[in-house]
Coordinates of C-alpha atoms and ligand atoms in Angstrom, one line a residue:
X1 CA 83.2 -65.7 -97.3
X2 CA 81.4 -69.0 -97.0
X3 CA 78.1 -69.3 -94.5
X4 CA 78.2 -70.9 -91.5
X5 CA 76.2 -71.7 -88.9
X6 CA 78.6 -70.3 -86.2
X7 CA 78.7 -67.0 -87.7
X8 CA 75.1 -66.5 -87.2
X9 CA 74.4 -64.1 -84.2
X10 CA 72.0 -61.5 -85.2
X11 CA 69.3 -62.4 -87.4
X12 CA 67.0 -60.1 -89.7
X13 CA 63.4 -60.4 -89.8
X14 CA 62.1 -58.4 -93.3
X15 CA 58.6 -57.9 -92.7
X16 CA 56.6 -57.7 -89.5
X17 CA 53.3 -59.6 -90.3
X18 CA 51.7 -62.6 -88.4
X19 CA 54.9 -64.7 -90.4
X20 CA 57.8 -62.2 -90.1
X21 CA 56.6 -61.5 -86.5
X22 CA 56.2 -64.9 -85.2
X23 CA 59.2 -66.4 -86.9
X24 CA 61.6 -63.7 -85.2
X25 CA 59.9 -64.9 -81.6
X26 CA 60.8 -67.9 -82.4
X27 CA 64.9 -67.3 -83.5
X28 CA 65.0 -64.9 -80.2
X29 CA 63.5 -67.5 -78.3
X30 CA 66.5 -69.9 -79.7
X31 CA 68.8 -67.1 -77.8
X32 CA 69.3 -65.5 -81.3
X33 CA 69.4 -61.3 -81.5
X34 CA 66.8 -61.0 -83.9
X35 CA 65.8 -57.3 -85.8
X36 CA 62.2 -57.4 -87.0
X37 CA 62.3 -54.7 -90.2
X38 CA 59.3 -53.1 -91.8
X39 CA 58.5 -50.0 -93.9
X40 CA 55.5 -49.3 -91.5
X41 CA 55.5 -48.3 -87.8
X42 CA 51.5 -49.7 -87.1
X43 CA 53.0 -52.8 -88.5
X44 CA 55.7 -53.3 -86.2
X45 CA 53.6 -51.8 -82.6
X46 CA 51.1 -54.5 -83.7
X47 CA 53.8 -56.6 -84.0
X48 CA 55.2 -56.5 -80.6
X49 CA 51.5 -56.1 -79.0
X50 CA 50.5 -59.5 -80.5
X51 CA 53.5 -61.2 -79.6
X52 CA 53.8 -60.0 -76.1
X53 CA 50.2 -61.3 -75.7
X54 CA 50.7 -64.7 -77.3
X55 CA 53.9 -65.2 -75.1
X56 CA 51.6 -64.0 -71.8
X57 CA 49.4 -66.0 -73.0
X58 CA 52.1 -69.0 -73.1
X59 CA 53.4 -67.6 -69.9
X60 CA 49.7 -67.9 -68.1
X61 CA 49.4 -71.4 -69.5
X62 CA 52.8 -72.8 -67.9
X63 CA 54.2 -73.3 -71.1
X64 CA 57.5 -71.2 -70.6
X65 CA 59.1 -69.6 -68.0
X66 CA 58.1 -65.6 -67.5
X67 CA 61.8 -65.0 -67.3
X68 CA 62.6 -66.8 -71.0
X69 CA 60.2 -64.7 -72.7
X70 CA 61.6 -61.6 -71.1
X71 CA 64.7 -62.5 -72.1
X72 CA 63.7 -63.3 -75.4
X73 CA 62.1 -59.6 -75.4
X74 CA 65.4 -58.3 -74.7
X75 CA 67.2 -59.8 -77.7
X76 CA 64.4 -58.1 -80.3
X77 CA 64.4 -54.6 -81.7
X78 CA 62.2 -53.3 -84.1
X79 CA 62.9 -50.7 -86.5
X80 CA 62.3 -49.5 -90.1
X81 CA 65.5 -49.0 -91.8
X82 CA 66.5 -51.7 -93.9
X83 CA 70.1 -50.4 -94.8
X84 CA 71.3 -50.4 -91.0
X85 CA 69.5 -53.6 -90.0
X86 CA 70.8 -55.5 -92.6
X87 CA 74.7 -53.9 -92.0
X88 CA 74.3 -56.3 -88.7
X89 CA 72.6 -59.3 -90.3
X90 CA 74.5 -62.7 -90.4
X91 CA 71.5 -63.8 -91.9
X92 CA 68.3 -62.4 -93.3
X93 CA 65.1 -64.2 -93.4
X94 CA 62.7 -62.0 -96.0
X95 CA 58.2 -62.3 -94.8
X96 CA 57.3 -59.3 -96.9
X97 CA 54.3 -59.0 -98.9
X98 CA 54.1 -61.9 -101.7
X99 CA 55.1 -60.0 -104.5
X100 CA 58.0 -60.3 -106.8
X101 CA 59.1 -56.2 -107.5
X102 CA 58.8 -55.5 -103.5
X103 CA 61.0 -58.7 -102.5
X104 CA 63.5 -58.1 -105.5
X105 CA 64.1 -54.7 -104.4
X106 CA 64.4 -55.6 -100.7
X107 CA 66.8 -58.5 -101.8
X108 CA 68.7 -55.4 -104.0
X109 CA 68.7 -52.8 -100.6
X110 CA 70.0 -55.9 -98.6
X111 CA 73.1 -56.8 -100.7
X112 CA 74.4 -53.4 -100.6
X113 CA 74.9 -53.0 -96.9
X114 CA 74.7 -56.9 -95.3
X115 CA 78.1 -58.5 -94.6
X116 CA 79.2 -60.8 -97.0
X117 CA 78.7 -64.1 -95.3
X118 CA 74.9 -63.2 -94.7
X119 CA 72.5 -65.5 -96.1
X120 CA 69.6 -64.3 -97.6
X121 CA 66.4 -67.0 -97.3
X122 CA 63.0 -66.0 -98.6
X123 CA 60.0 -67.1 -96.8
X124 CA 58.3 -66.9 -99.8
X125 CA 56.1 -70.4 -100.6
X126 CA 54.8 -69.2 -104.4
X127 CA 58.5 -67.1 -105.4
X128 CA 61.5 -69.3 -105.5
X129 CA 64.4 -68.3 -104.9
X130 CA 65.9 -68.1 -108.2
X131 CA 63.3 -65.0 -109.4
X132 CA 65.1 -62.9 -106.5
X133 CA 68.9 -64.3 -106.5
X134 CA 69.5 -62.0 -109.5
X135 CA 68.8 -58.9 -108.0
X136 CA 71.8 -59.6 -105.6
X137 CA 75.3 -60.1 -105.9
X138 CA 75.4 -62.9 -103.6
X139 CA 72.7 -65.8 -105.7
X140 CA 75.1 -68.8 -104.1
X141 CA 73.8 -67.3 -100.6
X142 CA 69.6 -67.1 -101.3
X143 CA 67.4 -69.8 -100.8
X144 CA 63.6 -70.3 -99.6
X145 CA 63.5 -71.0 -96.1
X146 CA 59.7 -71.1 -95.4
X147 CA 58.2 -71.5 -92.2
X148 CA 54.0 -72.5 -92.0
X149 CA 51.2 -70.5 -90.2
X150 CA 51.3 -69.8 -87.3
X151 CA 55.0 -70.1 -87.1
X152 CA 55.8 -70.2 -83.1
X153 CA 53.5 -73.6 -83.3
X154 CA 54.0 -75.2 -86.8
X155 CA 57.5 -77.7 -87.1
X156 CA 58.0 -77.9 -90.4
X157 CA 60.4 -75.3 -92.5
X158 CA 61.1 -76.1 -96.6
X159 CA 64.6 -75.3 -97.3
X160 CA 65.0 -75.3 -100.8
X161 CA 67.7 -74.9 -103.3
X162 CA 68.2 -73.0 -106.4
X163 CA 70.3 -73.8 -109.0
X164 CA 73.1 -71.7 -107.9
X165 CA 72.4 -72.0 -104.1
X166 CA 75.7 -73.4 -102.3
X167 CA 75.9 -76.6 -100.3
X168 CA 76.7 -73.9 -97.2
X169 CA 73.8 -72.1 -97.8
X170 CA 71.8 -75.3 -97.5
X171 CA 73.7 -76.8 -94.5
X172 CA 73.4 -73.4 -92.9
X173 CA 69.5 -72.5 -93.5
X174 CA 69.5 -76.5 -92.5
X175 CA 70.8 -76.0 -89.4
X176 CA 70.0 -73.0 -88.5
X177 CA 66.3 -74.2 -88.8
X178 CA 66.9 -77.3 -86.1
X179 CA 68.8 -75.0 -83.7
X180 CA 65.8 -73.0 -83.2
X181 CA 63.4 -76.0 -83.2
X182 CA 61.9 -76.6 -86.3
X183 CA 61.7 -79.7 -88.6
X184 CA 63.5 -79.0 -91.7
X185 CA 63.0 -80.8 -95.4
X186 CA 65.2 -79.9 -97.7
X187 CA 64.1 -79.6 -102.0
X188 CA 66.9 -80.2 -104.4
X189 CA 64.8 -78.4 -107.3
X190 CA 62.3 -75.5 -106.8
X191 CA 58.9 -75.5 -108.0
X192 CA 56.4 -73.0 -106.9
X193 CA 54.4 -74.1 -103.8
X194 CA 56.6 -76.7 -102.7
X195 CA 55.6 -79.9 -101.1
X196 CA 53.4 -79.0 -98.1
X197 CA 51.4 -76.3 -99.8
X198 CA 51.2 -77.7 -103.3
X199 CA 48.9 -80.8 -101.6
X200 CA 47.4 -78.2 -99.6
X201 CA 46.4 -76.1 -102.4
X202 CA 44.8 -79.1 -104.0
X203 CA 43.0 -79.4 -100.9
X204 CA 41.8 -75.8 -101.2
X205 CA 40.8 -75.7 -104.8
X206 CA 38.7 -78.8 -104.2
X207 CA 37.1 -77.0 -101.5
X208 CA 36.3 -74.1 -103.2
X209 CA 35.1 -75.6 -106.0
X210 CA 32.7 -77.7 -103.9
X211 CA 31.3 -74.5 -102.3
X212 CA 31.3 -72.2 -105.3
X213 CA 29.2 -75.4 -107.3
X214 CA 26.9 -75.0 -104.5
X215 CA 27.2 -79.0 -103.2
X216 CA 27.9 -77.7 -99.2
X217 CA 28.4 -75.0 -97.0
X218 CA 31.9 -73.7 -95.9
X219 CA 30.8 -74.6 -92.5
X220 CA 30.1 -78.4 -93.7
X221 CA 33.4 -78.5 -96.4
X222 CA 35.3 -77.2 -92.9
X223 CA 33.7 -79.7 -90.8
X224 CA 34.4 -82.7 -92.8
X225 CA 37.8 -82.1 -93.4
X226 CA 37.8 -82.0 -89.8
X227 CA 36.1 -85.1 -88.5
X228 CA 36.2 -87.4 -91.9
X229 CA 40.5 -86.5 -92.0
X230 CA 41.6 -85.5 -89.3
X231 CA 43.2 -82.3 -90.2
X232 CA 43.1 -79.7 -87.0
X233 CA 40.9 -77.4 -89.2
X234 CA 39.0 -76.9 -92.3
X235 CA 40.6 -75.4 -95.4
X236 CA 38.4 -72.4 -95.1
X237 CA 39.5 -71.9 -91.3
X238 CA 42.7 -72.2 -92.8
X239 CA 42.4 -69.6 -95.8
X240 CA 41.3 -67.2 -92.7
X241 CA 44.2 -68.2 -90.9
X242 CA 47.1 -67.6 -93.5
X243 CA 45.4 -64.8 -95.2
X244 CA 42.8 -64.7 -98.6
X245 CA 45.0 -61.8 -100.0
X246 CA 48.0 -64.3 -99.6
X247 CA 45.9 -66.8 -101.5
X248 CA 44.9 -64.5 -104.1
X249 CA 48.6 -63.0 -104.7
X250 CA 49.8 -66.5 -104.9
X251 CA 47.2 -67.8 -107.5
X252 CA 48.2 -64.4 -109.6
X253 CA 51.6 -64.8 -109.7
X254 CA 51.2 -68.5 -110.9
X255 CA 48.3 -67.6 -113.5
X256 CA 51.1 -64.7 -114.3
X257 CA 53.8 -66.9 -114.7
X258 CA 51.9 -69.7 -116.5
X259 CA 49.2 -68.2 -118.8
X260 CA 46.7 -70.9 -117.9
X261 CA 43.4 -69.7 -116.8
X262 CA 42.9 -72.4 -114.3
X263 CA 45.6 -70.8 -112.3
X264 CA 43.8 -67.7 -111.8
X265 CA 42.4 -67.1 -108.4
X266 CA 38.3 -68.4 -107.9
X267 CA 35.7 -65.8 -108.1
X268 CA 35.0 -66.2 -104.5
X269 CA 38.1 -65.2 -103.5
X270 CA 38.2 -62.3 -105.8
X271 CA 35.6 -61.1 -104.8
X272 CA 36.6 -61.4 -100.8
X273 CA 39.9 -59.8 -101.5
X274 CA 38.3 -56.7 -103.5
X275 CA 36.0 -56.4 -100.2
X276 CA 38.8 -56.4 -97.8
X277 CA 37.5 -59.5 -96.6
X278 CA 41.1 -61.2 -95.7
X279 CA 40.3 -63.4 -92.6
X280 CA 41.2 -63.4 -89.3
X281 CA 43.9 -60.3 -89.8
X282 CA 41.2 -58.0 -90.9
X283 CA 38.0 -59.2 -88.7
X284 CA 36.0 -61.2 -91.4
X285 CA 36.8 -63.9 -94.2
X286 CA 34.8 -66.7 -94.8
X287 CA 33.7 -66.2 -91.2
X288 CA 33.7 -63.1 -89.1
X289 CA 36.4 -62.7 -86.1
X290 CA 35.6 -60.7 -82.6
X291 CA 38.9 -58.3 -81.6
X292 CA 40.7 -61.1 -79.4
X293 CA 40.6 -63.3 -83.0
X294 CA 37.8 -65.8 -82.1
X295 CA 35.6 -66.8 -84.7
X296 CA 32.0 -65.5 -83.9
X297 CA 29.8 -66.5 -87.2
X298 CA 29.4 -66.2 -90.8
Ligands
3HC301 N1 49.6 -68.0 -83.4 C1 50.4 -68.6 -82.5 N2 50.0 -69.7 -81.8 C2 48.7 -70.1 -82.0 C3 47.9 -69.5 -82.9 C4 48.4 -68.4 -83.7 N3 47.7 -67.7 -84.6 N4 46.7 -70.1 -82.9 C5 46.8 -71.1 -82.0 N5 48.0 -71.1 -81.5 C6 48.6 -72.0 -80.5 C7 48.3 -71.5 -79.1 O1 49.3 -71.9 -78.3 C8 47.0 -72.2 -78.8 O2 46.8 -72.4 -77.5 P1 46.0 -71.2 -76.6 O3 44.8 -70.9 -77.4 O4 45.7 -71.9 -75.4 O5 46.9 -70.1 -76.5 C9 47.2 -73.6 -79.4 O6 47.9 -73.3 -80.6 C10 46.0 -74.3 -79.7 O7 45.1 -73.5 -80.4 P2 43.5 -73.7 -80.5 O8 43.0 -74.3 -79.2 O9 43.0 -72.3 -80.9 O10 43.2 -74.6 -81.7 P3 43.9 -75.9 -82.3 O11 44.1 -76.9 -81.3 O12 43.2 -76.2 -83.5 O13 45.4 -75.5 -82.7 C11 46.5 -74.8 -84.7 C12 45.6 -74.4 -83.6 C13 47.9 -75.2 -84.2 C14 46.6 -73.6 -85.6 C15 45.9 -76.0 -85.4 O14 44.6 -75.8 -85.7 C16 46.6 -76.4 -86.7 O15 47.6 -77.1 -86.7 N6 46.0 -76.0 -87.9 C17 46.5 -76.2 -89.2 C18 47.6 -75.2 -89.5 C19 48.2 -75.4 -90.8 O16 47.8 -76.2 -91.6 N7 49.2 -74.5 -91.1 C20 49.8 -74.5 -92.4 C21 49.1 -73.5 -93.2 S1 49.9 -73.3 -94.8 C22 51.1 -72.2 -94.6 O17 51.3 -71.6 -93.6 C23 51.9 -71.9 -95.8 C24 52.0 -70.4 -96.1 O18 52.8 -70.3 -97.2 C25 50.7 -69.6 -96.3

């Protein structure tokens, strides 16, 4: 059976991280029942914590109405079985961890129980589609469908194609994407990183390189970016932001796929990772965070 936007009723959220989390706020806030999955309890109470205080938050600020957000509430479960989420799913939108065995077995665990029309989108930036479509019976109904950080504010979604994706799948993750508000651009061929992140990257690597050569500061590399471009934070703000262990899997799995040593991840970041220095998620990354997530120093 072919997808279609009008089958789509309940949505699955795989993974309930700042991405998975955010992005199922924002399909439940399009009037979408949306079932945020994950294999870990703390993840999914921090979940709903953080999101009930971003949308109070919102609330407090005269940006929505109270009563949409409850409502909103009310269309959300959480839960950690995959099997039965997925039996309801229409179509499944995959934030796990950025690695390729985890994702291929949850693509695996989904195609045995989600309904045959269900589309199954990655929001993987660094993993196209293609590396998980094989684990499914169903590669004509996978695709990337990735959303940016943080996700309730960011327009922009990459929907793109693999080489066995169907033009439904595409005109469904397509539309699906402007019905709850987003921006979509569509790539006819995958390549890892896409558009928005690959010149982001290049951003990053440029930065880091200036740092770890010793020419300037994080705070000044930050602060340039900022008031020389424009750009609403610095790329070390923003590594803090989407997450140095997100940066560091991503650089792996290219320097894994490629060979080249260049792709490898910079020693800096190594080296944060292997302290448990991620950013903002875990209180310190190139700068250190206070419990309500507002930087405080270096
Ligand atoms: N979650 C949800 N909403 C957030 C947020 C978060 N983590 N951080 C900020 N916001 C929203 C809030 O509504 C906030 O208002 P509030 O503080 O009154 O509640 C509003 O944005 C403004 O926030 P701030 O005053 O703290 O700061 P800014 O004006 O700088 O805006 C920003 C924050 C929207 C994050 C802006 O700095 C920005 O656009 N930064 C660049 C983000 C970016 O480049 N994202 C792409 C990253 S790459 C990626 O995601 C790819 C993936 O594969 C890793």
């Amino acid at each position: 059976m072919e997808p279609s936007i009008d089958r789509i009723g309940n949505i699955l959220v795989v993974g309930a991280g700042a991405m998975g989390s955010q992005i199922g706020m924002v399909c439940s806030l399009a009037g979408y029942n949306v079932t945020v999955q994950d294999i870990s309890e703390e993840a999914l109470a921090r979940a709903w914590e953080q999101l009930r205080a971003r949308m109070h938050r919102n609330v407090g600020k005269g940006r929505i109405e109270r009563e949409e957000v409850e409502a909103a509430f009310g269309r959300m479960s959480f839960t950690t079985d995959l099997a039965g989420a997925a039996a309801e799913a229409d179509f499944v939108i995959e934030a796990a961890v950025e690695k390729l065995d985890v994702k291929r077995e949850i693509f695996a665990r989904l195609d045995r129980t989600a309904p045959e029309h269900a589309v199954f989108a990655t929001n993987s930036s660094t993993i196209v589609s293609s590396r998980l479509a094989g684990s499914t019976g169903r590669p004509d109904r996978v695709c990337n469908m990735h959303f940016f950080n943080p996700a309730l504010v960011m327009k922009c979604v990459e929907v793109v194609r693999n080489p066995k994706t169907s033009d439904a799948t595409v005109e469904t993750t397509v539309e699906l994407a402007r019905r709850i508000g987003k921006e979509p651009i569509v790539l006819d061929k995958e390549i890892p990183g896409f558009v928005a992140n690959r010149i982001l990257g290049a951003i990053m690597d440029e930065a880091i390189s200036l740092y770890e050569n010793g020419v300037a500061s994080v705070e000044d590399i930050d602060a340039a970016c900022r008031s020389a471009l424009g750009h609403p934070m610095g790329p070390f703000e923003l590594m803090d932001l989407t997450g140095i262990d997100v940066a560091c899997y991503v650089r792996m799995d290219r320097y894994r796929e490629s060979g080249d040593p260049d792709d490898r991840p910079s020693r800096s970041i190594v080296e944060k990772f292997e302290r448990g220095e991620l950013g903002r998620k875990s209180g310190r990354g190139w700068y250190a965070y206070d419990e309500q997530g507002q930087k405080v120093s270096r």
